[in-house]
Amino acid sequence: MSFATAATALPIGIAFGFVLERAGLGDSRVIAGQFTGRNFAVVRVMFGAIVTAMLGVMWLGAAGWINADAIAMPPTNIAAQTIGAIIFGGGFALASLCPGTACVAAASGKRAGVVAVVGLLLGTASTAFLWPVVDGVMNAGLHEGARLPEDFGVPTGAVVFTVTALAIVAMAVARRSKFDHTRAWYQPATLEWVALSLAASFWLTEAKPQQSPSRLAAIASEITNEADHVDPLELAEWIKNSKPGLRIIDVRDNVDSNTYVIPGARVLPLDSVPFMEVASNELVVLYSEGGAHAAQGWVLLRARGLKNVRVLKDGMAAWEDEVMSPAPPARSASTGTSAEIADSATVRFKHARALALWFGGHPRGSDESTQLAVPVSSTSRPISPPKPATRVRRRNTC
Amino acid sequence: MVSATDATMHTDDNNAPAALRYANASAMGVALGFVLLASFVFAGRGIGASGAFAHVTGSVIDAVRPGFLASRPTLADRLPAGVNLWDDWIVWQVLGVCVGAALSAKLAGRWGRSPSAEKNNSQTGTSLAGGVLMGVGARFAYGCTSGLALSGGALLATGAWLFIFVAFGTATLVAFIARTTTRATS
């Protein structure tokens, strides 16, 4: 057991369960009331929570206190999620509990909760047996990190404001159904005014980069967190897979037509970097000989307000070392568990070697190094045109 | 802002005992929002529920039929094998949910008091069937009402908002059909 895992997971879980039980969401009658229009507790809890957390994340991110883009989020897969939501919705109506509230009901000693938890375990397990039938549909069209603002091409602030306004309308509908006698349905509560002003001010202040010290400090912390760079192997993968929106910029001095350039890269002197035009869905990767000039270009672009900018770690030197001519792992005397480590190093090397051959490089210490799997001769391998934004994000496991 | 009348639960049970009265839903929504925000800030991820079911089930299947999950690599996204449950964030979080819910129910004096509507056998069958469908649906959709709709919704994930409207729409429709058919048959 890892103390660090339990130390955040357990208190957050306890608070989550406590609040759900307090709100009555462990009682199947409350949820059933939502679907028949008699009780709006589910919508009130759900929208209240979404708006609160959303405004919190957006404002903390805007203030530079957290890196909102680093928070793990669920992926988008239109077909799989539509089918899943229909099946889930049917089950939701039958049980009048969802997986979280089934746990709440079970833990508060309610029979329906225990039964639903058993059903959930059976249903989850049966997914494995259904899989051969649905596999093709379930894994097509997966978009990691897809968000409404990029997918609809509107500012984040506009979406934040719309969601907040939608929630307030939902609350008004809930009040209209006479379950709240404290005020007329059309009178927003104080908290709703607060939420609406936070959403409106977020929208108004968004996308106007200012060089405030706290903003620059946020950029600095990205550098210390190493969120600013990309490993040569990762970049090689991106190029090989024609990552949408990828733009590679070579900022080295004295690059002429005989100099090797990373496939697809455009040569641009450092003093032109601040003027380069970048579409919002593009991911810019800068590189230089060792990395210093690229890192300075990164700061210029980040200070200009661009978010999706990376530096090739250790520059062209690392690209040649790790991608074009990777070396096999050193065979050193290993102790105990490091056999596994050596194994994974071998796997990594095989992967790197395959990439090297693809890029026309020469892996070291390998019999096949002279064989080129895919001959790549030109320095200007076409990169596919930018498609809707791809954000590089961790996936949430639920 | 929160009055006593506002804080009562309204069901068909007009003379529900005080123990069955629940807190104001909007206030609890804001409280839940702060819990979710704390998870975003301190754990770097959202809260969830069905993920724990997936990790536990995956481990059980892997123990009972070793190699079965490994033979279906595209399933790894939905039902991972080989998760170390003792070091799994979502499993600990759902254990916490159980502790928190039990604590709240005990403090309110409503622990173990199943609503009468939940006690008949046909409801037990319905709850079981509902659980099975939600288990399948959540795996197909990469999450449930907590991990996908709530956590993803707050981060403006496109799939989360799709799930919110489709799942709640379907549930409302199914409940409507169920009501009209039972009314027609009775």
XYZ file of C-alpha atoms in Angstrom:
584
model
C 0.000 0.000 0.000
C 1.271 3.367 -0.886
C 0.765 5.966 1.767
C 0.721 8.758 -0.800
C -2.129 7.145 -2.753
C -4.308 6.514 0.259
C -3.431 9.874 1.819
C -5.267 11.819 -0.882
C -7.723 9.166 -2.106
C -9.190 8.220 1.259
C -10.071 11.696 2.608
C -11.433 12.805 -0.760
C -13.503 9.610 -0.954
C -14.807 10.064 2.585
C -15.898 13.611 1.835
C -17.472 12.476 -1.458
C -19.469 9.686 0.257
C -20.479 11.921 3.146
C -21.834 14.654 0.867
C -23.726 12.206 -1.373
C -25.358 10.560 1.642
C -26.243 13.961 3.184
C -27.883 15.038 -0.064
C -29.993 11.870 -0.106
C -28.481 10.433 -3.264
C -28.031 7.038 -1.589
C -31.826 6.808 -1.459
C -33.211 5.331 -4.671
C -36.470 7.288 -4.174
C -34.634 10.588 -4.563
C -33.016 9.540 -7.845
C -36.250 7.955 -9.093
C -37.899 11.315 -8.348
C -35.450 13.001 -10.730
C -36.490 10.824 -13.655
C -40.185 11.369 -12.995
C -39.813 15.113 -12.434
C -40.803 15.035 -8.765
C -37.449 15.648 -7.120
C -34.605 17.685 -8.556
C -31.919 16.836 -5.971
C -29.795 14.954 -8.532
C -29.644 17.841 -11.002
C -29.079 20.358 -8.223
C -26.184 18.391 -6.723
C -24.687 17.565 -10.087
C -24.827 21.055 -11.612
C -23.861 22.681 -8.326
C -20.759 20.497 -8.181
C -19.813 20.841 -11.851
C -20.092 24.641 -11.800
C -18.223 24.996 -8.491
C -15.350 22.729 -9.538
C -15.231 24.184 -13.064
C -15.012 27.795 -11.850
C -12.433 26.734 -9.259
C -10.196 25.018 -11.808
C -10.529 27.837 -14.335
C -9.766 30.603 -11.874
C -6.925 28.752 -10.112
C -5.487 28.012 -13.551
C -5.853 31.613 -14.711
C -4.176 32.843 -11.531
C -1.283 30.489 -12.218
C -1.735 28.548 -8.976
C -2.346 25.244 -10.715
C -1.651 23.888 -14.179
C -5.203 23.050 -15.222
C -4.014 21.303 -18.380
C -2.159 18.724 -16.313
C -5.300 17.418 -14.600
C -6.205 13.944 -15.887
C -9.474 13.901 -17.779
C -11.679 11.286 -19.418
C -11.270 10.775 -23.178
C -13.954 11.341 -25.798
C -15.236 8.626 -28.078
C -18.557 9.645 -29.610
C -19.778 6.175 -30.691
C -18.658 4.274 -27.595
C -19.915 6.951 -25.215
C -23.292 7.313 -26.916
C -23.903 3.551 -26.827
C -22.518 3.345 -23.293
C -24.663 6.263 -22.107
C -27.847 4.692 -23.516
C -27.145 1.357 -21.783
C -26.055 3.185 -18.633
C -29.116 5.443 -18.689
C -31.434 2.442 -18.877
C -29.710 0.848 -15.899
C -29.697 4.193 -14.066
C -33.513 4.397 -14.419
C -34.032 0.778 -13.337
C -31.778 0.879 -10.281
C -32.389 4.549 -9.473
C -28.799 4.519 -8.293
C -25.528 5.141 -10.141
C -22.228 3.379 -9.374
C -21.178 6.027 -6.837
C -24.532 6.300 -5.122
C -24.915 2.488 -5.163
C -21.767 2.386 -3.006
C -23.311 5.055 -0.766
C -26.572 3.104 -0.484
C -24.754 -0.167 0.196
C -22.524 1.427 2.839
C -25.506 3.022 4.546
C -27.063 -0.409 4.942
C -29.644 -0.271 2.192
C -30.580 -3.488 0.449
C -31.072 -1.878 -2.982
C -27.490 -0.556 -2.781
C -25.960 -3.944 -2.015
C -27.945 -5.524 -4.860
C -26.910 -2.784 -7.305
C -23.240 -3.162 -6.317
C -23.466 -6.915 -7.053
C -25.097 -6.077 -10.395
C -22.349 -3.566 -11.193
C -19.638 -6.158 -10.569
C -21.471 -8.665 -12.788
C -22.016 -6.057 -15.509
C -18.393 -4.928 -15.414
C -17.216 -8.533 -15.702
C -19.623 -9.301 -18.546
C -18.038 -6.463 -20.564
C -15.017 -8.741 -20.962
C -17.194 -11.452 -22.519
C -19.137 -9.015 -24.721
C -15.909 -7.518 -25.996
C -15.337 -9.587 -29.164
C -18.767 -8.415 -30.394
C -18.281 -4.699 -29.744
C -14.507 -4.297 -29.997
C -14.503 -2.611 -33.406
C -16.999 0.091 -32.418
C -15.563 0.662 -28.960
C -12.057 1.604 -30.018
C -12.686 3.627 -33.153
C -12.574 7.414 -32.926
C -10.884 7.853 -29.568
C -9.914 11.457 -28.767
C -7.767 11.938 -25.696
C -8.227 15.274 -23.968
C -11.018 16.516 -26.293
C -12.730 19.573 -24.821
C -15.814 21.524 -25.819
C -13.943 24.837 -26.438
C -11.580 23.315 -29.039
C -14.204 20.996 -30.541
C -16.649 23.851 -31.087
C -13.991 26.476 -31.769
C -15.175 28.886 -29.068
C -13.231 30.491 -26.191
C -13.059 28.483 -22.975
C -14.665 31.429 -21.190
C -17.733 31.254 -23.428
C -18.214 27.579 -22.572
C -17.675 28.259 -18.859
C -20.301 30.998 -18.995
C -22.756 28.821 -20.962
C -22.412 25.900 -18.536
C -22.938 28.249 -15.586
C -25.997 29.816 -17.194
C -27.372 26.371 -18.074
C -26.943 25.272 -14.458
C -28.792 28.347 -13.210
C -31.647 27.621 -15.623
C -31.733 24.032 -14.316
C -31.886 25.359 -10.753
C -34.766 27.646 -11.744
C -36.638 24.689 -13.239
C -36.028 22.800 -9.993
C -37.445 25.729 -7.994
C -40.421 25.980 -10.296
C -41.342 22.436 -9.398
C -42.193 23.806 -5.932
C -39.550 21.880 -4.008
C -37.934 25.036 -2.875
C -40.243 27.432 -1.085
C -37.678 30.046 -0.126
C -38.054 32.255 -3.183
C -39.786 32.563 -6.512
C -38.398 30.323 -9.240
C -37.103 33.238 -11.322
C -35.067 34.787 -8.506
C -31.470 33.553 -8.644
C -29.938 32.798 -5.255
C -26.926 34.758 -4.035
C -24.647 31.832 -4.859
C -26.004 31.759 -8.381
C -25.179 35.449 -8.809
C -21.672 34.762 -7.493
C -21.210 31.878 -9.941
C -22.498 33.915 -12.849
C -20.186 36.846 -12.101
C -17.188 34.540 -11.693
C -18.016 32.936 -15.050
C -18.554 36.281 -16.777
C -15.359 37.803 -15.406
C -13.406 34.683 -16.387
C -14.657 35.063 -19.930
C -13.858 38.788 -20.051
C -10.312 38.443 -18.683
C -9.470 35.350 -20.707
C -7.074 35.316 -23.647
C -5.610 38.724 -22.916
C -2.051 37.840 -22.027
C -0.530 40.203 -19.537
C 3.030 40.011 -18.342
C 2.148 40.018 -14.682
C 4.785 38.558 -12.365
C 2.433 35.743 -11.362
C 1.940 34.771 -14.999
C 5.654 34.754 -15.601
C 6.101 32.740 -12.420
C 3.638 30.208 -13.792
C 5.751 29.928 -16.924
C 8.846 29.530 -14.770
C 7.233 26.726 -12.818
C 6.497 24.900 -16.065
C 10.210 24.991 -16.713
C 11.036 23.589 -13.278
C 8.337 20.915 -13.642
C 9.876 19.996 -16.996
C 6.461 20.433 -18.598
C 8.167 22.480 -21.280
C 10.064 19.826 -23.147
C 9.560 16.750 -25.266
C 11.899 13.756 -25.374
C 13.524 12.958 -28.735
C 11.814 9.539 -28.847
C 8.428 11.059 -28.138
C 8.934 13.648 -30.880
C 10.004 10.859 -33.250
C 6.757 9.024 -32.461
C 4.772 12.196 -33.141
C 6.447 12.675 -36.518
C 6.023 9.016 -37.443
C 2.335 9.061 -36.512
C 1.762 12.437 -38.243
C 0.472 13.978 -35.025
C -2.177 16.542 -36.030
C -1.122 20.158 -35.663
C 2.537 19.348 -35.005
C 4.905 22.133 -36.102
C 8.610 21.715 -35.699
C 10.846 24.781 -35.808
C 14.620 24.672 -36.200
C 16.176 27.767 -34.579
C 19.845 26.811 -35.117
C 22.227 29.351 -36.617
C 24.028 28.645 -39.872
C 21.646 26.068 -41.238
C 22.211 25.633 -44.966
C 20.835 23.217 -47.509
C 23.404 20.568 -46.564
C 22.574 20.579 -42.861
C 20.497 17.695 -41.550
C 17.116 18.948 -40.358
C 14.554 16.902 -38.429
C 11.963 15.655 -40.961
C 9.167 18.178 -41.383
C 10.955 20.977 -39.510
C 11.010 24.556 -40.739
C 14.114 26.636 -40.271
C 13.406 29.944 -38.563
C 15.987 32.285 -36.978
C 15.425 32.967 -33.287
C 14.687 36.665 -33.907
C 11.771 35.703 -36.172
C 10.266 33.329 -33.630
C 8.251 35.982 -31.755
C 6.509 36.927 -35.017
C 5.597 33.439 -36.167
C 1.927 32.816 -36.708
C 0.531 29.882 -34.817
C -3.005 28.515 -35.053
C -4.670 27.656 -31.768
C -4.673 23.952 -32.548
C -0.996 23.737 -33.353
C 1.676 22.274 -31.133
C 5.015 24.015 -31.689
C 8.217 22.121 -30.988
C 11.431 24.167 -31.025
C 14.908 22.753 -31.257
C 18.442 24.036 -31.491
C 21.868 22.466 -31.325
C 22.039 21.840 -27.596
C 18.714 23.267 -26.488
C 19.581 26.710 -25.102
C 18.347 28.771 -28.032
C 15.217 26.668 -28.358
C 14.488 27.164 -24.652
C 14.822 30.939 -25.100
C 12.416 30.752 -28.044
C 10.039 28.774 -25.824
C 10.005 31.555 -23.227
C 9.326 34.148 -25.945
C 6.356 32.202 -27.299
C 4.953 31.348 -23.873
C 5.248 34.990 -22.823
C 3.360 35.894 -25.980
C 0.523 33.751 -24.607
C 0.918 30.569 -26.660
C 0.291 27.482 -24.600
C 1.198 24.516 -26.779
C 4.931 25.034 -27.083
C 7.615 22.466 -26.334
C 11.386 22.303 -26.566
C 13.198 19.247 -27.873
C 15.124 18.089 -24.824
C 18.887 18.542 -25.316
C 18.314 19.550 -28.912
C 19.799 18.131 -32.070
C 22.549 16.414 -30.085
C 19.973 14.262 -28.286
C 18.025 13.625 -31.489
C 21.148 12.212 -33.141
C 22.063 10.252 -30.052
C 18.672 8.785 -29.140
C 16.731 8.636 -32.387
C 19.193 8.415 -35.251
C 21.774 6.182 -33.574
C 20.417 4.724 -30.341
C 22.803 2.558 -28.314
C 21.729 -0.743 -26.768
C 21.477 -0.778 -22.958
C 24.769 -1.424 -21.182
C 25.017 -4.981 -19.914
C 26.103 -4.378 -16.366
C 26.144 -6.769 -13.438
C 22.563 -6.577 -12.218
C 21.326 -7.215 -8.747
C 17.958 -8.648 -7.753
C 15.043 -6.733 -9.182
C 17.129 -4.858 -11.735
C 16.704 -7.793 -14.142
C 13.287 -6.311 -14.858
C 14.825 -2.900 -15.371
C 17.331 -4.394 -17.819
C 14.442 -6.077 -19.602
C 12.520 -2.835 -19.980
C 15.685 -1.118 -21.201
C 15.962 -3.775 -23.898
C 12.339 -3.228 -24.886
C 12.994 0.518 -25.041
C 16.036 -0.050 -27.198
C 14.105 -2.260 -29.631
C 11.526 0.457 -29.905
C 14.198 3.141 -30.427
C 15.948 0.970 -33.007
C 12.744 0.558 -34.995
C 12.276 4.330 -34.926
C 15.894 4.906 -35.980
C 15.479 2.639 -38.986
C 12.254 4.395 -39.891
C 14.042 7.730 -39.847
C 16.948 6.329 -41.821
C 19.366 6.338 -38.899
C 21.944 3.797 -37.786
C 21.357 2.111 -34.450
C 24.564 1.171 -32.700
C 25.609 -2.326 -31.600
C 23.076 -4.061 -33.790
C 23.571 -6.589 -36.563
C 20.737 -5.171 -38.565
C 21.969 -1.608 -38.295
C 22.942 -1.473 -41.939
C 19.511 -2.544 -43.094
C 17.114 0.272 -43.568
C 13.519 -0.712 -42.981
C 12.021 2.364 -44.528
C 14.270 4.592 -46.557
C 13.664 8.213 -45.678
C 15.798 10.496 -47.731
C 14.220 13.909 -47.872
C 14.399 16.371 -45.036
C 10.924 17.616 -45.713
C 8.619 14.708 -44.976
C 5.154 16.277 -45.271
C 3.309 16.718 -42.034
C -0.437 16.272 -42.293
C -2.428 19.527 -42.135
C -3.692 20.631 -38.718
C -6.816 18.858 -37.561
C -8.940 19.755 -34.514
C -6.831 20.406 -31.466
C -4.978 17.614 -29.761
C -4.081 18.342 -26.191
C -1.505 16.152 -24.589
C -3.174 15.077 -21.392
C -3.189 12.234 -18.945
C -6.322 10.134 -18.967
C -8.535 9.794 -15.916
C -8.934 6.129 -15.048
C -12.664 6.267 -14.443
C -30.395 31.166 2.339
C -30.999 27.581 3.338
C -34.186 27.255 5.274
C -35.580 24.284 7.139
C -38.379 23.704 4.669
C -35.900 23.849 1.853
C -33.843 21.146 3.501
C -36.555 18.548 3.697
C -36.851 15.719 1.241
C -39.996 15.552 -0.761
C -41.208 12.112 -1.676
C -44.533 10.368 -1.623
C -43.737 9.752 2.034
C -45.444 12.818 3.440
C -44.837 11.949 7.047
C -41.199 10.854 6.613
C -39.413 10.764 9.956
C -36.804 13.432 10.640
C -34.049 10.872 10.045
C -35.017 10.620 6.371
C -34.829 14.349 5.780
C -31.876 15.225 3.601
C -29.735 18.330 3.353
C -30.330 21.092 0.808
C -29.316 19.706 -2.556
C -27.856 22.942 -3.944
C -25.705 23.433 -0.850
C -24.539 19.815 -1.095
C -23.804 20.395 -4.779
C -21.473 23.273 -3.928
C -19.881 21.160 -1.170
C -19.333 18.321 -3.648
C -17.825 20.844 -6.069
C -15.206 21.765 -3.474
C -14.452 18.061 -2.878
C -13.964 17.626 -6.629
C -11.819 20.761 -6.795
C -9.659 19.420 -3.940
C -9.212 16.212 -5.914
C -8.182 18.172 -9.020
C -5.681 20.252 -7.050
C -4.219 17.682 -4.648
C -4.531 14.452 -6.632
C -4.320 15.882 -10.152
C -7.405 13.920 -11.186
C -11.151 13.808 -10.696
C -13.256 11.628 -8.448
C -14.923 8.464 -9.715
C -16.654 5.204 -8.922
C -16.934 2.729 -11.797
C -13.146 2.736 -12.237
C -12.828 0.922 -8.910
C -15.348 -1.702 -10.059
C -13.296 -2.142 -13.237
C -9.997 -2.515 -11.384
C -11.407 -4.968 -8.849
C -13.209 -7.004 -11.529
C -10.128 -6.986 -13.756
C -8.012 -8.360 -10.912
C -10.590 -11.067 -10.129
C -10.864 -12.168 -13.777
C -7.081 -12.183 -14.034
C -6.817 -14.371 -10.932
C -9.559 -16.785 -12.024
C -8.624 -17.024 -15.706
C -5.010 -15.866 -16.093
C -4.262 -14.650 -19.575
C -7.899 -14.055 -20.519
C -7.686 -10.263 -20.337
C -4.209 -10.260 -21.844
C -5.673 -12.042 -24.880
C -7.910 -9.033 -25.472
C -5.448 -6.135 -25.516
C -7.978 -3.551 -26.732
C -9.956 -4.187 -23.559
C -7.074 -2.935 -21.402
C -8.479 0.609 -21.635
C -11.715 -0.513 -19.990
C -10.806 -3.538 -17.857
C -7.124 -3.431 -16.962
C -5.453 -6.537 -15.612
C -2.668 -6.454 -13.097
C -3.682 -3.313 -11.217
C -2.138 -3.328 -7.768
C -5.342 -2.722 -5.815
C -3.504 -1.671 -2.641
C -1.815 1.123 -4.510
C -4.782 2.100 -6.659
C -6.098 5.631 -6.245
C -9.669 4.975 -7.345
C -10.034 1.857 -5.169
C -8.947 3.802 -2.085
C -11.254 6.656 -3.032
C -14.289 4.334 -3.318
C -13.389 2.737 0.027
C -13.475 6.294 1.340
C -16.921 6.825 -0.214
C -18.202 3.808 1.714
C -16.677 5.068 4.962
C -18.042 8.592 4.457
C -21.516 7.389 3.512
C -21.710 5.000 6.472
C -20.530 7.770 8.791
C -23.082 10.259 7.487
C -25.936 7.723 7.664
C -25.017 6.755 11.228
C -24.783 10.383 12.352
C -28.187 11.103 10.812
C -29.659 7.977 12.398
C -30.723 6.463 9.112
C -28.214 3.623 8.761
C -29.834 0.402 7.541
C -33.266 1.940 7.123
C -34.196 0.794 3.641
C -37.132 2.677 2.166
C -40.136 0.361 1.991
C -40.173 0.686 -1.796
C -36.762 -1.004 -1.947
C -37.805 -4.072 0.010
C -39.952 -6.065 -2.370
C -38.461 -8.738 -4.578
C -39.375 -7.192 -7.900
C -37.405 -4.072 -6.908
C -34.460 -6.307 -6.016
C -34.547 -7.802 -9.512
C -34.800 -4.329 -11.043
C -31.875 -3.050 -8.976
C -29.763 -6.018 -10.011
C -30.611 -5.585 -13.693
C -29.940 -1.850 -13.392
C -26.549 -2.553 -11.836
C -25.598 -4.957 -14.628
C -26.569 -2.459 -17.347
C -24.690 0.361 -15.619
C -21.645 -1.898 -15.274
C -21.607 -2.548 -19.023
C -22.515 1.020 -20.010
C -19.847 2.580 -17.805
C -17.135 0.377 -19.323
C -18.257 1.220 -22.865
C -18.335 4.946 -22.064
C -14.999 5.186 -20.142
C -16.733 6.089 -16.896
C -19.934 6.741 -15.048
C -21.856 9.613 -13.517
C -18.916 10.395 -11.201
C -15.728 9.846 -13.174
C -17.053 10.848 -16.581
C -20.091 13.124 -16.139
C -19.087 14.976 -12.963
C -15.280 15.115 -13.182
C -15.153 15.316 -16.976
C -18.022 17.798 -17.052
C -16.157 20.219 -14.787
C -13.111 20.004 -17.099
C -15.380 20.602 -20.133
C -14.562 17.199 -21.661
C -16.681 16.741 -24.783
C -17.436 13.085 -24.037
C -18.596 13.960 -20.523
C -21.264 16.378 -21.774
C -22.380 13.899 -24.412
C -22.739 11.297 -21.653
C -24.670 13.680 -19.347
C -27.351 14.464 -21.922
C -27.645 10.970 -23.418
C -27.636 9.085 -20.089
C -30.077 11.424 -18.305
C -32.257 11.617 -21.418
C -32.411 7.826 -21.707
C -33.110 7.411 -17.997
C -35.962 9.935 -18.117
C -37.406 8.216 -21.196
C -37.143 4.735 -19.647
C -38.779 5.967 -16.430
C -41.575 7.586 -18.463
C -42.192 4.394 -20.477
C -42.088 2.312 -17.284
C -44.666 4.589 -15.632
C -47.078 4.645 -18.564
C -46.889 0.867 -19.049
C -47.444 0.094 -15.354
C -50.339 2.531 -15.316
C -51.824 0.873 -18.398
C -51.526 -2.630 -16.954
C -52.801 -1.851 -13.449
